[in-house]
Amino acid sequence: MLDQKLIRENPRFVEENLSLRGKVYKISHIHELTIKKKEIDIELSSLLSESKKLSKLIGQVIGKAQNNNLQELNDLKKKGNEYRIKISELEENQRILDKEVNDEIHNLPNFPSKEAPIGKDESDNVQIKTWGDPLRKENIRSHWEIGESLNIFDSVKSTKISKSRFITLIGNGARLERALINFMLDMHTKNGYLELIPPALVNSESLTGSGQLPKFSNESFKCSKDDLWLSPTAEVPLTAFHKNEIIDTNLLPMKYVAYSPCFRREAGSYGRDTKGLIRLHQFNKVELYWFCEPSKSAEAHKQITSDAESILKKLNLPYRLVDICTGDLGFSSSRTFDLEVWLPSNKCYREISSCSNCLDFQARRSSIRTKIDKKNTYVHTLNGSGLAIGRTMAAILENGQQKDGSVKIPDALVPYFGSNSLKLA
RNA sequence: GGAGAGGUGGCUGAGUGGUCGAAAGCGAACGACUCGAAAUCGUUUAAUAGGAAACUAUUCGUGGGUUCGAAUCCCACCCUCUCCGCCA
């Protein structure tokens, strides 16, 4: 969420910054609303002040109560009643305005960072570096072909259980998934992250706090009888973990790593990545998350990205690092580095981690602050996948495929998986 | 799901319509005493928003309502605890 005061006092600055996203943003309406709101706030505050004084006076008059000055009392009460009517009218106005301002402000995305490459869409993203040698040769098999031949997952049976875009992991597939989760959690906790397993169901307030609501309600599954949604990413519960808190500055930065299942409706992606592990309604993810002081978030962003990267390196998976352009940035992010893993069957790099610096955008929505120079200041939040498990498995299957149909397990994973090779059981 | 009890400042806990942002205690800070410390004594000590400040408003789980006035009365909801039921 953007700063309401900034919108009120410097609307042009806000428009200019938002427009870096490659779209025109008109905020004149919300700008007017914030000004009206401020006026009402001031008027209401002074009215309340007067009416409070009057109430005290009435209390005093009653307290004396010697010679039944009923007339005086009635006059005072009448005056009080007038105040009450005026106040309740103003409060009603304030409520309506508040809601309007809130609705509009929650629909505005974050400002892109000045450092982010300017661009319109995906095609303008900038590759920063590549790591490892992408596997390119003939007769490459896709990970779903490998998976089916090794009988480690089954999507057809999963449609019986649920519908398309769900997967059931079987035998060594399930074991590999578990190995990956444990491996990643161990790596990150060794690096100073505190491990959390958060609830998978989150309420609307939490989704609003991290930016998924109100704008993207179509992208999450909702429980019809409760104000609860299946969390699309651990970023949601992690942000909400410190919702409405003022965090002791000495505790910053706070670094969390959370394993969680993630649920996404994938509305509008019909026909894309219909096979395999790339785009599922349910997938597992290990998520990294930082709360830090504002002055340190740029540095933290580099760190969280390199922490995610370290997993790819350990697994010896070729990848590249991409600087997301202003037009392709996520709603809450001001700057994002994507890590994309090489998928030989696609002959391209596919996103496996997205590391974002949201600055104070989520912190303001969720009211997460810290005291800096005795002033309450919104913290900065950063998130990054470290990594998406399903896509990691796909990358291991494809990059590790052998002529005999087996798959080589990366050395770092062998202690977790219990074997250096994945064969037909 | 049923029955009951409860939710008040950093913590414990009093407060059932008026000068209550809230007694008391603990804790914390500062001072006195002391070579120093403990003990003791004294003073101070809620937060948030707006404001340069003075100050103003808000906050006793949340949201409504009654009233000139609500921590206190009414309604709805949320949460916690105990017992029963159900359940991994």
Coordinates of C-alpha atoms (C1' of nucleotides) in Angstrom, one line a residue:
Chain A
M1 CA 0.0 0.0 0.0
L2 CA 1.2 3.4 -0.9
D3 CA 1.4 6.2 1.7
Q4 CA -1.9 8.0 1.9
K5 CA -0.2 11.3 2.9
L6 CA 2.0 11.1 -0.2
I7 CA -1.1 10.6 -2.4
R8 CA -2.7 13.6 -0.7
E9 CA 0.3 15.9 -0.9
N10 CA 2.1 14.9 -4.0
P11 CA -0.3 13.1 -6.4
R12 CA 1.8 13.9 -9.5
F13 CA 4.8 12.2 -7.9
V14 CA 2.6 9.1 -7.3
E15 CA 1.3 9.0 -10.8
E16 CA 4.8 9.4 -12.3
N17 CA 6.2 6.6 -10.3
L18 CA 3.3 4.2 -10.9
S19 CA 3.4 4.9 -14.6
L20 CA 6.9 3.4 -14.7
R21 CA 5.0 0.1 -14.8
G22 CA 4.2 0.9 -18.4
K23 CA 0.5 1.8 -17.8
V24 CA -1.1 5.1 -17.1
Y25 CA -2.4 5.6 -13.6
K26 CA -4.9 8.3 -12.8
I27 CA -5.2 9.0 -9.2
S28 CA -7.0 12.3 -9.2
H29 CA -10.1 10.7 -7.8
I30 CA -8.4 9.1 -4.8
H31 CA -6.4 12.3 -4.3
E32 CA -9.6 14.3 -3.9
L33 CA -11.0 11.7 -1.5
T34 CA -7.9 11.8 0.7
I35 CA -8.2 15.6 0.9
K36 CA -11.9 15.4 1.9
K37 CA -11.1 12.7 4.4
K38 CA -8.5 14.9 6.0
E39 CA -11.0 17.8 6.3
I40 CA -13.5 15.6 7.9
D41 CA -11.0 14.2 10.3
I42 CA -10.1 17.6 11.5
E43 CA -13.7 18.8 11.8
L44 CA -14.7 15.7 13.6
S45 CA -11.9 15.9 16.1
S46 CA -12.8 19.4 17.1
L47 CA -16.5 18.6 17.4
L48 CA -15.7 15.6 19.6
S49 CA -13.5 17.7 21.7
E50 CA -16.3 20.2 22.4
S51 CA -18.9 17.6 23.1
K52 CA -16.6 15.9 25.5
K53 CA -16.1 19.1 27.4
L54 CA -19.9 19.5 27.5
S55 CA -20.4 16.0 28.9
K56 CA -17.9 16.7 31.7
L57 CA -19.7 19.9 32.5
I58 CA -23.0 18.0 32.8
G59 CA -21.4 15.6 35.1
Q60 CA -20.2 18.4 37.3
V61 CA -23.6 20.0 37.4
I62 CA -25.2 16.8 38.5
G63 CA -22.5 16.3 41.0
K64 CA -23.5 19.5 42.8
A65 CA -27.2 18.7 42.4
Q66 CA -28.2 20.9 45.3
N67 CA -31.0 23.1 44.1
N68 CA -32.5 21.0 41.2
N69 CA -31.4 23.3 38.4
L70 CA -33.4 21.1 36.1
Q71 CA -33.8 23.8 33.5
E72 CA -30.0 24.3 33.1
L73 CA -29.5 20.6 32.9
N74 CA -32.0 20.1 30.2
D75 CA -30.6 22.9 28.1
L76 CA -27.2 21.4 28.4
K77 CA -28.5 17.9 27.5
K78 CA -30.3 19.4 24.5
K79 CA -27.1 21.0 23.3
G80 CA -25.3 17.7 23.8
N81 CA -27.9 16.0 21.7
E82 CA -27.3 18.4 18.9
Y83 CA -23.6 17.6 19.0
R84 CA -24.4 13.9 18.9
I85 CA -26.5 14.3 15.8
K86 CA -23.8 16.3 14.0
I87 CA -21.1 13.9 15.1
S88 CA -22.9 10.8 14.0
E89 CA -23.5 12.4 10.6
L90 CA -19.9 13.2 10.2
E91 CA -18.9 9.7 11.4
E92 CA -21.1 8.2 8.8
N93 CA -19.4 10.3 6.1
Q94 CA -16.0 9.4 7.5
R95 CA -16.9 5.7 7.4
I96 CA -17.9 5.9 3.7
L97 CA -14.9 7.9 2.7
D98 CA -12.6 5.7 4.6
K99 CA -13.9 2.7 2.8
E100 CA -13.6 4.4 -0.6
V101 CA -10.1 5.5 0.1
N102 CA -9.1 2.1 1.4
D103 CA -10.6 0.3 -1.6
E104 CA -8.8 2.5 -4.1
I105 CA -5.5 2.6 -2.3
H106 CA -5.4 -1.2 -1.9
N107 CA -5.7 -1.5 -5.7
L108 CA -2.7 0.6 -6.4
P109 CA 0.5 -1.4 -6.9
N110 CA 3.9 -0.6 -5.5
F111 CA 6.3 1.8 -7.1
P112 CA 9.0 0.2 -9.2
S113 CA 12.5 0.8 -8.0
K114 CA 14.6 3.3 -9.8
E115 CA 17.1 0.5 -10.3
A116 CA 14.7 -1.8 -12.1
P117 CA 15.1 -1.9 -15.9
I118 CA 12.4 0.0 -17.7
G119 CA 10.3 -2.2 -19.9
K120 CA 6.9 -3.2 -21.0
D121 CA 6.7 -6.9 -20.4
E122 CA 8.6 -10.2 -20.0
S123 CA 10.6 -9.6 -23.2
D124 CA 12.3 -6.5 -21.6
N125 CA 13.6 -8.4 -18.6
V126 CA 17.4 -8.3 -18.4
Q127 CA 19.6 -11.3 -17.9
I128 CA 22.2 -10.5 -15.4
K129 CA 24.2 -13.8 -15.5
T130 CA 24.1 -17.4 -16.2
W131 CA 25.5 -20.3 -14.2
G132 CA 26.4 -23.8 -15.3
D133 CA 26.2 -25.4 -18.8
P134 CA 22.7 -25.9 -20.2
L135 CA 22.2 -29.4 -21.4
R136 CA 21.5 -29.4 -25.1
K137 CA 21.4 -32.6 -27.1
E138 CA 19.1 -34.8 -29.2
N139 CA 16.6 -37.2 -27.8
I140 CA 16.0 -35.3 -24.6
R141 CA 13.0 -36.5 -22.7
S142 CA 10.6 -34.3 -20.8
H143 CA 10.3 -34.7 -17.1
W144 CA 6.8 -36.0 -17.4
E145 CA 8.0 -38.7 -19.7
I146 CA 10.7 -39.6 -17.3
G147 CA 8.4 -39.5 -14.4
E148 CA 5.8 -41.7 -16.0
S149 CA 8.4 -44.2 -17.1
L150 CA 9.9 -44.4 -13.6
N151 CA 6.4 -44.5 -12.1
I152 CA 7.2 -41.7 -9.7
F153 CA 4.1 -39.6 -10.2
D154 CA 0.7 -39.9 -11.8
S155 CA -1.5 -37.1 -13.1
V156 CA -4.2 -39.2 -14.7
K157 CA -5.1 -40.8 -11.4
S158 CA -4.9 -37.4 -9.8
T159 CA -7.8 -36.1 -12.0
K160 CA -9.9 -38.8 -10.5
I161 CA -9.0 -37.6 -7.0
S162 CA -9.4 -33.9 -7.8
K163 CA -9.1 -32.5 -11.4
S164 CA -6.5 -31.5 -13.9
R165 CA -3.4 -29.8 -12.7
F166 CA -3.0 -32.0 -9.6
I167 CA -0.3 -34.6 -9.1
T168 CA 0.2 -37.6 -7.0
L169 CA 3.8 -38.5 -6.2
I170 CA 4.5 -42.1 -5.9
G171 CA 7.3 -44.1 -4.3
N172 CA 10.7 -42.6 -5.1
G173 CA 8.9 -39.5 -6.4
A174 CA 7.4 -38.9 -3.0
R175 CA 10.7 -39.6 -1.5
L176 CA 12.5 -37.2 -3.7
E177 CA 10.0 -34.5 -2.9
R178 CA 10.6 -35.1 0.8
A179 CA 14.4 -35.1 0.3
L180 CA 14.3 -31.8 -1.5
I181 CA 12.2 -30.2 1.2
N182 CA 14.5 -31.4 3.9
F183 CA 17.6 -30.5 2.0
M184 CA 16.5 -26.9 1.4
L185 CA 15.3 -26.4 4.9
D186 CA 18.6 -27.6 6.3
M187 CA 20.6 -25.4 4.0
H188 CA 18.6 -22.3 4.9
T189 CA 18.4 -22.9 8.7
K190 CA 22.2 -23.4 8.6
N191 CA 22.3 -20.0 7.1
G192 CA 20.5 -18.3 9.9
Y193 CA 16.9 -18.7 8.9
L194 CA 14.3 -19.6 11.5
E195 CA 12.1 -22.4 10.3
L196 CA 8.3 -22.1 10.3
I197 CA 5.5 -24.3 9.2
P198 CA 2.6 -21.9 8.9
P199 CA -1.1 -22.5 8.5
A200 CA -2.1 -23.4 4.9
L201 CA -5.4 -21.6 5.3
V202 CA -5.3 -17.8 5.7
N203 CA -7.9 -15.2 6.2
S204 CA -8.8 -12.3 4.0
E205 CA -7.0 -9.8 6.1
S206 CA -3.7 -11.7 5.6
L207 CA -4.2 -11.9 1.9
T208 CA -4.8 -8.2 1.8
G209 CA -1.8 -7.6 3.9
S210 CA 0.6 -9.2 1.4
G211 CA -1.2 -7.8 -1.7
Q212 CA -3.1 -10.8 -3.1
L213 CA -6.4 -9.1 -2.2
P214 CA -8.5 -7.3 -3.2
K215 CA -7.3 -7.3 -6.7
F216 CA -6.4 -11.0 -7.3
S217 CA -9.2 -12.8 -5.6
N218 CA -9.6 -15.0 -8.7
E219 CA -6.2 -16.5 -8.2
S220 CA -6.8 -18.2 -4.9
F221 CA -9.1 -20.9 -3.7
K222 CA -11.7 -19.8 -1.2
C223 CA -13.4 -21.9 1.5
S224 CA -17.1 -21.1 1.0
K225 CA -18.2 -21.3 4.6
D226 CA -15.4 -19.4 6.2
D227 CA -13.3 -16.3 5.8
L228 CA -10.4 -18.6 4.8
W229 CA -8.5 -19.2 1.7
L230 CA -5.9 -21.8 0.6
S231 CA -2.6 -19.9 0.8
P232 CA -1.1 -19.4 -2.6
T233 CA 2.4 -18.9 -1.1
A234 CA 4.0 -18.9 2.3
E235 CA 4.7 -15.2 1.7
V236 CA 1.1 -14.6 2.9
P237 CA 1.3 -16.3 6.4
L238 CA 4.8 -15.1 6.8
T239 CA 3.8 -11.4 6.3
A240 CA 0.8 -11.9 8.6
F241 CA 3.0 -13.6 11.3
H242 CA 4.0 -10.1 12.5
K243 CA 0.9 -8.2 11.4
N244 CA 0.1 -5.3 13.7
E245 CA 3.4 -5.4 15.5
I246 CA 6.1 -3.0 16.4
I247 CA 9.2 -5.0 16.2
D248 CA 12.2 -4.3 18.4
T249 CA 14.9 -3.0 16.1
N250 CA 17.5 -5.2 17.8
L251 CA 15.6 -8.2 16.4
L252 CA 16.0 -7.0 12.8
P253 CA 16.7 -8.4 10.3
M254 CA 14.4 -11.4 11.0
K255 CA 14.9 -14.2 8.5
Y256 CA 12.4 -16.9 8.2
V257 CA 12.2 -20.0 6.0
A258 CA 8.9 -21.8 5.7
Y259 CA 7.9 -25.0 4.0
S260 CA 4.3 -24.9 2.8
P261 CA 2.0 -26.3 0.2
C262 CA 0.8 -23.6 -2.2
F263 CA -2.6 -23.5 -3.9
R264 CA -3.3 -21.5 -7.1
R265 CA -6.3 -21.4 -9.3
E266 CA -4.2 -20.6 -12.4
A267 CA -7.2 -18.9 -13.9
G268 CA -6.4 -17.8 -17.5
S269 CA -3.6 -20.3 -18.0
Y270 CA -5.6 -22.9 -19.8
G271 CA -3.5 -24.8 -22.2
R272 CA -0.2 -23.7 -20.8
D273 CA 2.2 -26.2 -19.2
T274 CA -0.6 -28.7 -19.0
K275 CA 1.8 -31.6 -18.5
G276 CA 4.1 -32.4 -15.7
L277 CA 5.1 -30.5 -12.6
I278 CA 5.4 -27.0 -13.9
R279 CA 2.0 -25.5 -13.3
L280 CA -0.1 -27.2 -10.7
H281 CA -3.0 -26.1 -8.5
Q282 CA -1.1 -27.5 -5.6
F283 CA 2.6 -27.5 -5.1
N284 CA 5.2 -27.4 -2.4
K285 CA 7.5 -24.6 -1.8
V286 CA 10.3 -23.5 0.6
E287 CA 10.0 -19.8 1.0
L288 CA 12.6 -17.3 2.4
Y289 CA 11.3 -14.1 4.0
W290 CA 13.0 -11.1 5.6
F291 CA 11.8 -8.3 7.8
C292 CA 14.5 -5.6 7.8
E293 CA 15.3 -2.0 8.5
P294 CA 14.5 0.2 5.5
S295 CA 18.1 1.3 5.0
K296 CA 19.2 -2.3 4.6
S297 CA 16.7 -3.8 2.2
A298 CA 18.7 -3.4 -1.0
E299 CA 21.5 -5.3 0.6
A300 CA 19.1 -7.8 2.0
H301 CA 17.6 -8.3 -1.5
K302 CA 21.0 -9.4 -2.8
Q303 CA 21.5 -11.7 0.1
I304 CA 18.1 -13.4 -0.1
T305 CA 18.7 -13.9 -3.9
S306 CA 22.0 -15.4 -3.3
D307 CA 20.6 -17.7 -0.6
A308 CA 18.1 -19.0 -3.1
E309 CA 20.8 -19.3 -5.7
S310 CA 22.9 -21.4 -3.4
I311 CA 20.4 -24.2 -3.6
L312 CA 20.6 -24.3 -7.4
K313 CA 24.4 -24.4 -7.2
K314 CA 24.4 -27.2 -4.7
L315 CA 22.1 -29.2 -6.9
N316 CA 24.3 -28.4 -9.8
L317 CA 21.4 -27.1 -11.9
P318 CA 22.2 -24.6 -14.7
Y319 CA 20.3 -21.4 -14.2
R320 CA 20.3 -17.7 -15.0
L321 CA 19.5 -14.6 -13.0
V322 CA 17.1 -12.1 -14.4
D323 CA 16.3 -8.6 -13.5
I324 CA 12.6 -8.1 -13.9
C325 CA 11.6 -5.0 -15.8
T326 CA 9.2 -2.4 -14.5
G327 CA 6.3 -3.6 -16.7
D328 CA 6.6 -7.2 -15.5
L329 CA 6.9 -6.6 -11.8
G330 CA 4.5 -8.2 -9.4
F331 CA 1.9 -6.1 -7.7
S332 CA 3.7 -5.7 -4.3
S333 CA 7.2 -5.7 -5.6
S334 CA 9.5 -2.7 -6.3
R335 CA 12.3 -4.9 -7.6
T336 CA 12.5 -8.5 -8.4
F337 CA 15.2 -10.9 -9.4
D338 CA 14.0 -14.2 -10.9
L339 CA 16.1 -17.3 -10.9
E340 CA 15.3 -19.5 -13.9
V341 CA 16.4 -23.0 -14.1
W342 CA 17.4 -24.7 -17.4
L343 CA 14.8 -27.1 -18.7
P344 CA 16.3 -29.1 -21.5
S345 CA 13.0 -30.3 -22.9
N346 CA 11.8 -26.7 -23.2
K347 CA 15.1 -25.6 -24.4
C348 CA 14.8 -22.6 -22.2
Y349 CA 15.1 -21.3 -18.7
R350 CA 12.0 -21.5 -16.5
E351 CA 11.3 -19.5 -13.3
I352 CA 12.0 -21.5 -10.2
S353 CA 12.4 -18.6 -7.7
S354 CA 11.3 -15.0 -7.6
C355 CA 13.1 -12.8 -5.1
S356 CA 11.3 -9.5 -4.4
N357 CA 11.9 -6.4 -2.4
C358 CA 8.6 -5.0 -1.4
L359 CA 10.0 -2.1 0.6
D360 CA 7.3 -0.9 3.0
F361 CA 4.4 -1.9 0.7
Q362 CA 3.4 -5.0 2.6
A363 CA 4.4 -3.6 5.9
R364 CA 2.1 -0.7 5.6
R365 CA -0.8 -3.0 4.5
S366 CA -0.1 -5.2 7.5
S367 CA 1.0 -2.6 9.9
I368 CA 4.4 -3.9 10.7
R369 CA 6.8 -1.3 12.2
T370 CA 9.9 -0.7 14.1
K371 CA 11.2 2.2 16.1
I372 CA 13.9 4.2 14.3
D373 CA 15.1 7.3 16.1
K374 CA 12.1 6.9 18.4
K375 CA 9.7 7.1 15.4
N376 CA 7.5 4.3 14.3
T377 CA 8.7 3.3 10.8
Y378 CA 7.4 0.6 8.5
V379 CA 9.9 -2.2 8.1
H380 CA 10.8 -3.5 4.7
T381 CA 9.8 -7.0 3.6
L382 CA 11.5 -9.3 1.1
N383 CA 10.6 -12.7 -0.1
G384 CA 12.1 -15.3 -2.3
S385 CA 11.4 -19.0 -3.2
G386 CA 14.2 -21.2 -2.0
L387 CA 13.0 -23.0 -4.1
A388 CA 9.7 -24.3 -5.6
I389 CA 10.0 -28.0 -5.0
G390 CA 8.0 -29.3 -8.0
R391 CA 9.9 -27.3 -10.5
T392 CA 13.2 -28.3 -8.8
M393 CA 12.2 -32.0 -9.2
A394 CA 11.4 -31.4 -12.9
A395 CA 14.8 -29.8 -13.4
I396 CA 16.6 -32.7 -11.6
L397 CA 14.7 -35.2 -13.7
E398 CA 15.5 -33.5 -17.0
N399 CA 19.0 -32.4 -16.3
G400 CA 20.0 -35.7 -14.7
Q401 CA 18.5 -38.0 -17.2
Q402 CA 20.8 -40.9 -18.3
K403 CA 20.8 -43.0 -21.4
D404 CA 19.6 -46.1 -19.5
G405 CA 16.5 -44.2 -18.4
S406 CA 17.6 -43.6 -14.9
V407 CA 18.2 -40.2 -13.3
K408 CA 21.4 -39.0 -11.6
I409 CA 20.7 -37.6 -8.2
P410 CA 22.8 -34.5 -7.4
D411 CA 25.5 -35.3 -4.9
A412 CA 24.3 -32.9 -2.3
L413 CA 20.9 -34.6 -2.3
V414 CA 22.2 -38.2 -2.0
P415 CA 22.3 -38.2 1.8
Y416 CA 18.6 -37.0 1.8
F417 CA 17.4 -39.3 -1.0
G418 CA 19.4 -42.3 0.1
S419 CA 20.7 -43.2 -3.4
N420 CA 22.7 -41.5 -6.1
S421 CA 20.4 -42.7 -8.8
L422 CA 16.7 -42.8 -9.5
K423 CA 15.7 -46.0 -11.3
L424 CA 12.5 -47.9 -12.0
A425 CA 11.7 -49.5 -8.7
Chain B
rG1 C1' -21.2 -29.0 18.3
rG2 C1' -23.4 -28.3 23.7
rA3 C1' -22.7 -26.0 28.8
rG4 C1' -20.0 -22.6 31.7
rA5 C1' -16.1 -18.8 32.7
rG6 C1' -13.3 -15.0 30.9
rG7 C1' -10.7 -11.1 27.4
rU8 C1' -8.5 -4.1 31.2
rG9 C1' -1.5 -0.9 30.5
rG10 C1' 5.2 -4.5 29.7
rC11 C1' 3.0 -8.2 33.5
rU12 C1' -0.6 -9.4 37.8
rG13 C1' -5.1 -7.3 38.9
rA14 C1' -9.2 -3.6 40.8
rG15 C1' -12.9 -1.0 38.6
rU16 C1' -21.0 -2.1 36.9
rG17 C1' -23.1 5.1 34.0
rG18 C1' -19.9 11.1 35.2
rU19 C1' -13.0 14.8 36.6
rC20 C1' -11.4 7.0 34.5
rG21 C1' -6.5 6.6 30.3
rA22 C1' -8.0 3.7 34.3
rA23 C1' -6.5 2.0 41.8
rA24 C1' -2.9 -1.2 43.8
rG25 C1' 1.2 -4.4 43.2
rC26 C1' 5.2 -6.2 40.1
rG27 C1' 8.6 -4.7 36.6
rA28 C1' 11.5 -0.7 34.4
rA29 C1' 14.1 4.3 34.6
rC30 C1' 16.3 8.1 37.5
rG31 C1' 17.8 10.0 42.3
rA32 C1' 19.2 9.5 47.7
rC33 C1' 21.9 6.4 51.1
rU34 C1' 26.8 3.3 50.1
rC35 C1' 33.8 2.8 48.7
rG36 C1' 30.5 -0.3 45.6
rA37 C1' 26.3 -3.5 45.6
rA38 C1' 21.9 -5.5 47.9
rA39 C1' 18.1 -3.8 50.9
rU40 C1' 15.5 0.7 51.9
rC41 C1' 13.4 5.4 50.8
rG42 C1' 11.8 9.1 47.0
rU43 C1' 10.4 10.6 42.0
rU44 C1' 8.9 9.0 37.2
rU45 C1' 6.7 5.4 33.9
rA46 C1' 0.6 3.1 28.6
rA47 C1' 0.2 3.2 23.4
rU48 C1' -1.3 5.0 18.6
rA49 C1' -2.5 8.9 14.9
rG50 C1' -2.1 14.1 13.4
rG51 C1' 1.2 18.4 14.6
rA52 C1' 7.5 21.9 14.5
rA53 C1' 5.3 22.5 19.1
rA54 C1' 1.3 23.7 22.3
rC55 C1' -2.2 20.5 21.9
rU56 C1' -6.2 17.4 19.9
rA57 C1' -8.3 12.8 18.9
rU58 C1' -8.4 7.5 19.5
rU59 C1' -7.6 3.0 22.4
rC60 C1' -10.2 -1.4 28.4
rG61 C1' -11.0 -8.3 22.4
rU62 C1' -13.6 -6.4 17.5
rG63 C1' -17.8 -4.0 15.3
rG64 C1' -22.5 -1.8 16.0
rG65 C1' -26.3 0.4 19.5
rU66 C1' -28.5 3.1 23.9
rU67 C1' -27.0 7.9 26.4
rC68 C1' -25.4 14.7 27.0
rG69 C1' -21.7 11.0 28.7
rA70 C1' -19.8 3.8 28.2
rA71 C1' -14.2 -0.2 30.5
rU72 C1' -19.1 -0.3 32.9
rC73 C1' -25.8 -1.2 29.9
rC74 C1' -27.8 -3.8 25.1
rC75 C1' -26.8 -6.7 20.3
rA76 C1' -23.5 -9.4 17.0
rC77 C1' -18.9 -11.4 16.1
rC78 C1' -13.8 -13.1 17.3
rC79 C1' -10.5 -15.3 20.7
rU80 C1' -8.9 -17.9 25.3
rC81 C1' -9.8 -21.4 29.3
rU82 C1' -12.7 -25.6 31.8
rC83 C1' -16.2 -29.7 31.3
rC84 C1' -19.0 -32.8 27.8
rG85 C1' -19.4 -34.8 22.8
rC86 C1' -16.6 -35.7 18.3
rC87 C1' -11.9 -36.5 16.3
rA88 C1' -5.8 -37.2 14.2

